PDB file of C-alpha atoms in Angstrom:
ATOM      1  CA  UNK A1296       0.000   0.000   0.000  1.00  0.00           C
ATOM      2  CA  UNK A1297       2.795   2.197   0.579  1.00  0.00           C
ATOM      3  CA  UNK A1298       4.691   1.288  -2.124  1.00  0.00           C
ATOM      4  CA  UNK A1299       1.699   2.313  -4.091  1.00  0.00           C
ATOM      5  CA  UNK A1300       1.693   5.417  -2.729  1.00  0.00           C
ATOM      6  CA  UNK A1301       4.880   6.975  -2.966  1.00  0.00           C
ATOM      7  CA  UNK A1302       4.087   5.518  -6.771  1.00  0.00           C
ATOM      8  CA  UNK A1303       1.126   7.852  -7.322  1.00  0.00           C
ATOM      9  CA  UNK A1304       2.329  10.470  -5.269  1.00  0.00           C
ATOM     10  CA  UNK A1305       5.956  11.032  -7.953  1.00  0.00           C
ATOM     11  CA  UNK A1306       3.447  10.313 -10.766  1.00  0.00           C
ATOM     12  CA  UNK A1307       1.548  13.569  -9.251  1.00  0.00           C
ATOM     13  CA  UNK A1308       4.856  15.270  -9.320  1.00  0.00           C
ATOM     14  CA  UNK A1309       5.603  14.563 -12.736  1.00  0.00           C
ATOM     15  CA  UNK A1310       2.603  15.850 -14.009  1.00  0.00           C
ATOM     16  CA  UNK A1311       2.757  18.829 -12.054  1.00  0.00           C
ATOM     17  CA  UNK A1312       5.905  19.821 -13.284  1.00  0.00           C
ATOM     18  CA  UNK A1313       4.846  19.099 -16.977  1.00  0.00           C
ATOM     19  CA  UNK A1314       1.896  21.410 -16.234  1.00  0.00           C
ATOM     20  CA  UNK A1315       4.155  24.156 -14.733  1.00  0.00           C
ATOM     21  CA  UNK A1316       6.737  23.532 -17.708  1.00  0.00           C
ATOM     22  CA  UNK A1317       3.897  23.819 -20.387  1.00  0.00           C
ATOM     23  CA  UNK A1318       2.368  27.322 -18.812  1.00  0.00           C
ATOM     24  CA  UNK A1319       5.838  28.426 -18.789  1.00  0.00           C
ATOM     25  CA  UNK A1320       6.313  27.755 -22.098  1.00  0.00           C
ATOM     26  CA  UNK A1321       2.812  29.358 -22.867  1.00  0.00           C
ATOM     27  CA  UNK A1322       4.004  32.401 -21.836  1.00  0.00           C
ATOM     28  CA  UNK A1323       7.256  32.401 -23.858  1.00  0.00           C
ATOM     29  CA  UNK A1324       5.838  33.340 -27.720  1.00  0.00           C
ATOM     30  CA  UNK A1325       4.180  36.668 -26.683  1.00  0.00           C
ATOM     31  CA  UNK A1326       8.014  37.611 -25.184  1.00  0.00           C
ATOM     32  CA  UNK A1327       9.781  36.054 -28.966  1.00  0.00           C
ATOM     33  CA  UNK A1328       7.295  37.650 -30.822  1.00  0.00           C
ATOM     34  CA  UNK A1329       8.153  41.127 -29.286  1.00  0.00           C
ATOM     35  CA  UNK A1330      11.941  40.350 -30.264  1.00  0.00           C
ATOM     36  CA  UNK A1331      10.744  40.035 -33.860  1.00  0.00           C
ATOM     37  CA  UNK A1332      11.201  35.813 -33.510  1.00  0.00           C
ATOM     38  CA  UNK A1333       7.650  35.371 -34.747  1.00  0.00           C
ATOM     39  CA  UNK A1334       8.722  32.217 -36.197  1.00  0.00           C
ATOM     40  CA  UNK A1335      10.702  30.863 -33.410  1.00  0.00           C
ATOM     41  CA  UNK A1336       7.462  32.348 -31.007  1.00  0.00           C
ATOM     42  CA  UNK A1337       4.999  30.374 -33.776  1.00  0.00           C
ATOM     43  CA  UNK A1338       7.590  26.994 -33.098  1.00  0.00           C
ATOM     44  CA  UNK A1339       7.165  26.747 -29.663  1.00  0.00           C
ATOM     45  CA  UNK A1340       3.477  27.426 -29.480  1.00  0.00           C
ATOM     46  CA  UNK A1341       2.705  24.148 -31.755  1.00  0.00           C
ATOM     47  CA  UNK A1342       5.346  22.391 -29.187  1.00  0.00           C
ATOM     48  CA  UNK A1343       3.330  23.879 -26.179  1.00  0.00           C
ATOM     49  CA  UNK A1344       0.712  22.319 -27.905  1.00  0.00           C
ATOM     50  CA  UNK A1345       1.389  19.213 -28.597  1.00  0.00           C
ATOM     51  CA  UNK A1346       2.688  18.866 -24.814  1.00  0.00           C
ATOM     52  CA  UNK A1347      -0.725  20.148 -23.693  1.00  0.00           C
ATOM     53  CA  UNK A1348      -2.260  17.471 -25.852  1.00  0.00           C
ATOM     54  CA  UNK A1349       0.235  14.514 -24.488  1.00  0.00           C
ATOM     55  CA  UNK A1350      -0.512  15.731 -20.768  1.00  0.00           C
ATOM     56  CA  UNK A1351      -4.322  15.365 -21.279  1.00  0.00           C
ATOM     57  CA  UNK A1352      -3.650  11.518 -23.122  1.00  0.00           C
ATOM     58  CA  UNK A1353      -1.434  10.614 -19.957  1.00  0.00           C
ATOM     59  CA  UNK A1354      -4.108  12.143 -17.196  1.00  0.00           C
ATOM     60  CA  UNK A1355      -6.836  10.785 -19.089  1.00  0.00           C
ATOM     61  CA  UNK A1356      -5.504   7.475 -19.335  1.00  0.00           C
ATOM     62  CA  UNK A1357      -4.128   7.493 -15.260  1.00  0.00           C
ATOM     63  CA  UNK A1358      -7.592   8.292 -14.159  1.00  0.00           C
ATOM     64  CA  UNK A1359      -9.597   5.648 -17.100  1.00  0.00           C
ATOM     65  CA  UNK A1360      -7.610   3.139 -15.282  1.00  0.00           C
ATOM     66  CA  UNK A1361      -7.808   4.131 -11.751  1.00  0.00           C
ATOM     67  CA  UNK A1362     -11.748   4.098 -12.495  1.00  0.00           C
ATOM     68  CA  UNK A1363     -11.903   0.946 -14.076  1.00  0.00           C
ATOM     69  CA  UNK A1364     -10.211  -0.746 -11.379  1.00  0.00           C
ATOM     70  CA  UNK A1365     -12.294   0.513  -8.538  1.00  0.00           C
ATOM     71  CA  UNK A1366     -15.264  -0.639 -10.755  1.00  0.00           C
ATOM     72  CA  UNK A1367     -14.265  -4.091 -11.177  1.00  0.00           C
ATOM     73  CA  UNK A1368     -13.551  -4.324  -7.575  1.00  0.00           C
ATOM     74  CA  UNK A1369     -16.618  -2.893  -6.811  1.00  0.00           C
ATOM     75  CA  UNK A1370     -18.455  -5.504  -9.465  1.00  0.00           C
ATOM     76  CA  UNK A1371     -16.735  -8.202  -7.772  1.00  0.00           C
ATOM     77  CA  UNK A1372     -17.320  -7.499  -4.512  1.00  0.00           C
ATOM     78  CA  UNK A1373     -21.397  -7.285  -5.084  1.00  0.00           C
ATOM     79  CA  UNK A1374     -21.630 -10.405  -7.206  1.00  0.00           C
TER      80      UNK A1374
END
């Protein structure tokens, strides 16, 4: 149980350093595009983007199967 966790609680971490990472790098193509680096700005919004979109899969997918599993114990447990 306590293995389990510690295992949920640096999965937590991970994700909220991705999160901090991708608002982070939200805010960077408003300071490129100022420095006329509207392509390079343009570059990392589609990467910001893609992150955001990879983030949502993973947390998505971490809570589908934390879900699931409580429901099959659940479906157990009454039949």
């Amino acid at each position: 149980m306590i293995y389990v966790n510690r295992r949920a609680l640096s999965i937590k971490r991970i994700l909220y350093v991705l999160m901090a990472f991708s608002q982070f790098m939200g805010t960077m193509p408003f300071f490129l595009c100022q420095n006329n680096f509207a392509f390079l700005g343009r570059t990392v919004y589609i990467i910001d983007k893609c992150l955001h979109f990879i983030l949502l899969f993973f947390v998505h997918k971490l809570c589908y199967n934390m879900i699931g599993k409580a429901y099959y114990r659940v479906k157990r447990f009454i039949i």
